[in-house]
Amino acid sequence: MLKVNNINVYYGKVEALFNVSFEVGDDEIVSLIGANGAGKTTTTLMLLGLTEPTGGSAWINGKDRS
């Protein structure tokens, strides 16, 4: 299970993600789509631990990722 609640990510003074929230349940398959600059890569990097969120929380299989 993946739960993301009000995640914010900045690159310097540039806000890349603002209050992003979503849930993915067990045995679900989802796709993250959007226009260029929508935050798809930043969301993925945050979930992988390669970018730190400045606010909000992310839980992966019950473990706090934020």
Short mmCIF file of N, CA, C and O in Angstrom, two decimals:
data_model
loop_
_atom_site.label_atom_id
_atom_site.label_comp_id
_atom_site.label_asym_id
_atom_site.label_seq_id
_atom_site.Cartn_x
_atom_site.Cartn_y
_atom_site.Cartn_z
N MET A 1 0.84 -1.18 0.00
CA MET A 1 0.00 0.00 0.00
C MET A 1 0.88 1.24 0.00
O MET A 1 1.90 1.29 0.67
N LEU A 2 0.48 2.19 -0.75
CA LEU A 2 1.18 3.48 -0.84
C LEU A 2 0.18 4.57 -0.52
O LEU A 2 -0.91 4.61 -1.10
N LYS A 3 0.55 5.44 0.42
CA LYS A 3 -0.31 6.57 0.76
C LYS A 3 0.55 7.83 0.79
O LYS A 3 1.55 7.90 1.51
N VAL A 4 0.18 8.81 -0.01
CA VAL A 4 0.86 10.10 -0.08
C VAL A 4 -0.14 11.16 0.34
O VAL A 4 -1.25 11.21 -0.18
N ASN A 5 0.25 11.99 1.32
CA ASN A 5 -0.67 12.98 1.86
C ASN A 5 -0.04 14.37 1.90
O ASN A 5 0.90 14.60 2.66
N ASN A 6 -0.53 15.26 1.06
CA ASN A 6 -0.12 16.68 1.04
C ASN A 6 1.39 16.89 0.92
O ASN A 6 1.97 17.68 1.66
N ILE A 7 2.01 16.20 -0.02
CA ILE A 7 3.46 16.31 -0.22
C ILE A 7 3.79 17.63 -0.93
O ILE A 7 3.14 18.01 -1.91
N ASN A 8 4.81 18.30 -0.44
CA ASN A 8 5.37 19.50 -1.06
C ASN A 8 6.85 19.24 -1.30
O ASN A 8 7.54 18.71 -0.43
N VAL A 9 7.34 19.63 -2.47
CA VAL A 9 8.76 19.51 -2.79
C VAL A 9 9.21 20.78 -3.48
O VAL A 9 8.53 21.28 -4.38
N TYR A 10 10.34 21.30 -3.05
CA TYR A 10 10.93 22.49 -3.65
C TYR A 10 12.31 22.15 -4.21
O TYR A 10 13.03 21.34 -3.65
N TYR A 11 12.66 22.79 -5.30
CA TYR A 11 14.02 22.80 -5.82
C TYR A 11 14.49 24.24 -5.64
O TYR A 11 14.17 25.11 -6.45
N GLY A 12 15.22 24.49 -4.56
CA GLY A 12 15.59 25.86 -4.23
C GLY A 12 14.32 26.62 -3.86
O GLY A 12 13.58 26.22 -2.97
N LYS A 13 14.04 27.70 -4.58
CA LYS A 13 12.83 28.49 -4.34
C LYS A 13 11.67 28.08 -5.24
O LYS A 13 10.57 28.62 -5.13
N VAL A 14 11.91 27.13 -6.14
CA VAL A 14 10.89 26.70 -7.09
C VAL A 14 10.08 25.56 -6.50
O VAL A 14 10.63 24.53 -6.12
N GLU A 15 8.77 25.77 -6.43
CA GLU A 15 7.89 24.74 -5.90
C GLU A 15 7.53 23.74 -7.00
O GLU A 15 6.88 24.09 -7.97
N ALA A 16 7.98 22.49 -6.84
CA ALA A 16 7.75 21.48 -7.86
C ALA A 16 6.47 20.70 -7.59
O ALA A 16 5.77 20.32 -8.52
N LEU A 17 6.16 20.44 -6.32
CA LEU A 17 4.92 19.75 -5.94
C LEU A 17 4.24 20.53 -4.83
O LEU A 17 4.89 20.99 -3.90
N PHE A 18 2.93 20.67 -4.93
CA PHE A 18 2.17 21.40 -3.92
C PHE A 18 0.95 20.57 -3.51
O PHE A 18 0.05 20.34 -4.31
N ASN A 19 0.96 20.10 -2.27
CA ASN A 19 -0.15 19.35 -1.68
C ASN A 19 -0.62 18.18 -2.54
O ASN A 19 -1.81 18.01 -2.79
N VAL A 20 0.31 17.34 -2.98
CA VAL A 20 -0.03 16.15 -3.76
C VAL A 20 -0.46 15.04 -2.82
O VAL A 20 0.23 14.73 -1.85
N SER A 21 -1.62 14.45 -3.09
CA SER A 21 -2.15 13.36 -2.28
C SER A 21 -2.74 12.28 -3.18
O SER A 21 -3.40 12.59 -4.16
N PHE A 22 -2.47 11.02 -2.83
CA PHE A 22 -3.10 9.89 -3.52
C PHE A 22 -2.83 8.62 -2.73
O PHE A 22 -1.98 8.59 -1.84
N GLU A 23 -3.59 7.59 -3.02
CA GLU A 23 -3.42 6.27 -2.41
C GLU A 23 -3.42 5.20 -3.49
O GLU A 23 -4.14 5.31 -4.46
N VAL A 24 -2.59 4.20 -3.29
CA VAL A 24 -2.56 3.03 -4.17
C VAL A 24 -2.68 1.81 -3.26
O VAL A 24 -1.82 1.59 -2.40
N GLY A 25 -3.74 1.05 -3.43
CA GLY A 25 -3.96 -0.12 -2.60
C GLY A 25 -3.18 -1.33 -3.07
O GLY A 25 -2.58 -1.34 -4.14
N ASP A 26 -3.19 -2.35 -2.23
CA ASP A 26 -2.55 -3.62 -2.58
C ASP A 26 -3.19 -4.17 -3.85
O ASP A 26 -4.38 -4.06 -4.06
N ASP A 27 -2.39 -4.78 -4.69
CA ASP A 27 -2.85 -5.41 -5.94
C ASP A 27 -3.44 -4.43 -6.94
O ASP A 27 -4.17 -4.85 -7.84
N GLU A 28 -3.17 -3.15 -6.80
CA GLU A 28 -3.62 -2.16 -7.78
C GLU A 28 -2.46 -1.80 -8.69
O GLU A 28 -1.31 -1.76 -8.27
N ILE A 29 -2.77 -1.50 -9.93
CA ILE A 29 -1.79 -0.99 -10.88
C ILE A 29 -2.26 0.39 -11.30
O ILE A 29 -3.40 0.57 -11.69
N VAL A 30 -1.37 1.37 -11.18
CA VAL A 30 -1.72 2.74 -11.52
C VAL A 30 -0.68 3.32 -12.47
O VAL A 30 0.42 2.79 -12.62
N SER A 31 -1.02 4.45 -13.06
CA SER A 31 -0.11 5.16 -13.94
C SER A 31 -0.11 6.63 -13.53
O SER A 31 -1.16 7.18 -13.21
N LEU A 32 1.04 7.23 -13.55
CA LEU A 32 1.19 8.64 -13.24
C LEU A 32 1.40 9.37 -14.57
O LEU A 32 2.44 9.19 -15.21
N ILE A 33 0.41 10.15 -14.98
CA ILE A 33 0.49 10.83 -16.27
C ILE A 33 0.29 12.32 -16.08
O ILE A 33 -0.28 12.76 -15.08
N GLY A 34 0.78 13.10 -17.03
CA GLY A 34 0.61 14.54 -16.99
C GLY A 34 1.51 15.21 -18.01
O GLY A 34 2.37 14.59 -18.62
N ALA A 35 1.30 16.49 -18.16
CA ALA A 35 2.08 17.29 -19.11
C ALA A 35 3.52 17.47 -18.62
O ALA A 35 3.83 17.18 -17.45
N ASN A 36 4.38 17.95 -19.49
CA ASN A 36 5.74 18.29 -19.09
C ASN A 36 5.69 19.29 -17.95
O ASN A 36 4.94 20.26 -17.99
N GLY A 37 6.49 19.04 -16.92
CA GLY A 37 6.55 19.96 -15.79
C GLY A 37 5.44 19.76 -14.77
O GLY A 37 5.30 20.56 -13.85
N ALA A 38 4.67 18.69 -14.89
CA ALA A 38 3.54 18.46 -13.98
C ALA A 38 3.98 17.86 -12.65
O ALA A 38 3.20 17.86 -11.70
N GLY A 39 5.18 17.29 -12.56
CA GLY A 39 5.68 16.75 -11.31
C GLY A 39 5.78 15.23 -11.26
O GLY A 39 5.98 14.66 -10.19
N LYS A 40 5.67 14.57 -12.38
CA LYS A 40 5.74 13.10 -12.42
C LYS A 40 7.10 12.60 -11.92
O LYS A 40 7.16 11.73 -11.05
N THR A 41 8.17 13.13 -12.45
CA THR A 41 9.51 12.70 -12.07
C THR A 41 9.80 13.08 -10.62
O THR A 41 10.35 12.27 -9.86
N THR A 42 9.42 14.26 -10.21
CA THR A 42 9.65 14.69 -8.83
C THR A 42 8.90 13.79 -7.85
O THR A 42 9.43 13.41 -6.81
N THR A 43 7.68 13.41 -8.18
CA THR A 43 6.92 12.49 -7.33
C THR A 43 7.64 11.16 -7.21
O THR A 43 7.80 10.61 -6.11
N THR A 44 8.10 10.63 -8.33
CA THR A 44 8.81 9.35 -8.33
C THR A 44 10.12 9.45 -7.54
O THR A 44 10.43 8.57 -6.73
N LEU A 45 10.88 10.52 -7.74
CA LEU A 45 12.13 10.70 -7.01
C LEU A 45 11.90 10.81 -5.51
O LEU A 45 12.67 10.27 -4.71
N MET A 46 10.83 11.47 -5.11
CA MET A 46 10.49 11.58 -3.69
C MET A 46 10.17 10.21 -3.11
O MET A 46 10.65 9.84 -2.04
N LEU A 47 9.40 9.41 -3.83
CA LEU A 47 9.04 8.08 -3.34
C LEU A 47 10.26 7.16 -3.25
O LEU A 47 10.33 6.29 -2.38
N LEU A 48 11.23 7.35 -4.12
CA LEU A 48 12.46 6.56 -4.11
C LEU A 48 13.47 7.05 -3.08
O LEU A 48 14.49 6.41 -2.86
N GLY A 49 13.20 8.21 -2.47
CA GLY A 49 14.11 8.76 -1.48
C GLY A 49 15.23 9.58 -2.05
O GLY A 49 16.19 9.90 -1.36
N LEU A 50 15.13 9.96 -3.32
CA LEU A 50 16.18 10.75 -3.96
C LEU A 50 15.93 12.25 -3.90
O LEU A 50 16.82 13.04 -4.22
N THR A 51 14.72 12.65 -3.49
CA THR A 51 14.36 14.04 -3.28
C THR A 51 13.57 14.11 -1.97
O THR A 51 12.68 13.29 -1.75
N GLU A 52 13.92 15.04 -1.11
CA GLU A 52 13.24 15.15 0.18
C GLU A 52 12.03 16.08 0.10
O GLU A 52 12.13 17.18 -0.45
N PRO A 53 10.90 15.64 0.63
CA PRO A 53 9.74 16.53 0.68
C PRO A 53 9.94 17.61 1.74
O PRO A 53 10.64 17.38 2.74
N THR A 54 9.36 18.78 1.52
CA THR A 54 9.43 19.85 2.51
C THR A 54 8.18 19.88 3.37
O THR A 54 8.12 20.65 4.32
N GLY A 55 7.22 19.06 3.05
CA GLY A 55 6.00 18.97 3.86
C GLY A 55 5.20 17.78 3.44
O GLY A 55 5.40 17.21 2.37
N GLY A 56 4.29 17.35 4.30
CA GLY A 56 3.42 16.22 4.01
C GLY A 56 4.03 14.90 4.47
O GLY A 56 5.05 14.87 5.16
N SER A 57 3.38 13.81 4.09
CA SER A 57 3.85 12.50 4.51
C SER A 57 3.63 11.48 3.40
O SER A 57 2.72 11.62 2.58
N ALA A 58 4.47 10.46 3.40
CA ALA A 58 4.34 9.37 2.44
C ALA A 58 4.60 8.07 3.19
O ALA A 58 5.58 7.96 3.93
N TRP A 59 3.73 7.10 3.00
CA TRP A 59 3.85 5.81 3.66
C TRP A 59 3.88 4.72 2.59
O TRP A 59 3.01 4.67 1.73
N ILE A 60 4.87 3.87 2.67
CA ILE A 60 5.00 2.74 1.75
C ILE A 60 4.99 1.48 2.59
O ILE A 60 5.88 1.28 3.42
N ASN A 61 3.96 0.66 2.39
CA ASN A 61 3.79 -0.58 3.17
C ASN A 61 3.90 -0.34 4.67
O ASN A 61 4.56 -1.09 5.40
N GLY A 62 3.30 0.75 5.14
CA GLY A 62 3.27 1.06 6.57
C GLY A 62 4.50 1.73 7.13
O GLY A 62 4.56 2.04 8.32
N LYS A 63 5.51 1.99 6.29
CA LYS A 63 6.73 2.65 6.75
C LYS A 63 6.75 4.08 6.27
O LYS A 63 6.48 4.35 5.09
N ASP A 64 7.06 4.99 7.17
CA ASP A 64 7.10 6.42 6.84
C ASP A 64 8.26 6.69 5.90
O ASP A 64 9.40 6.38 6.19
N ARG A 65 7.98 7.27 4.75
CA ARG A 65 8.99 7.61 3.76
C ARG A 65 9.35 9.10 3.80
O ARG A 65 10.39 9.51 3.31
N SER A 66 8.48 9.91 4.39
CA SER A 66 8.70 11.37 4.37
C SER A 66 9.73 11.82 5.37
O SER A 66 10.24 11.09 6.15
#
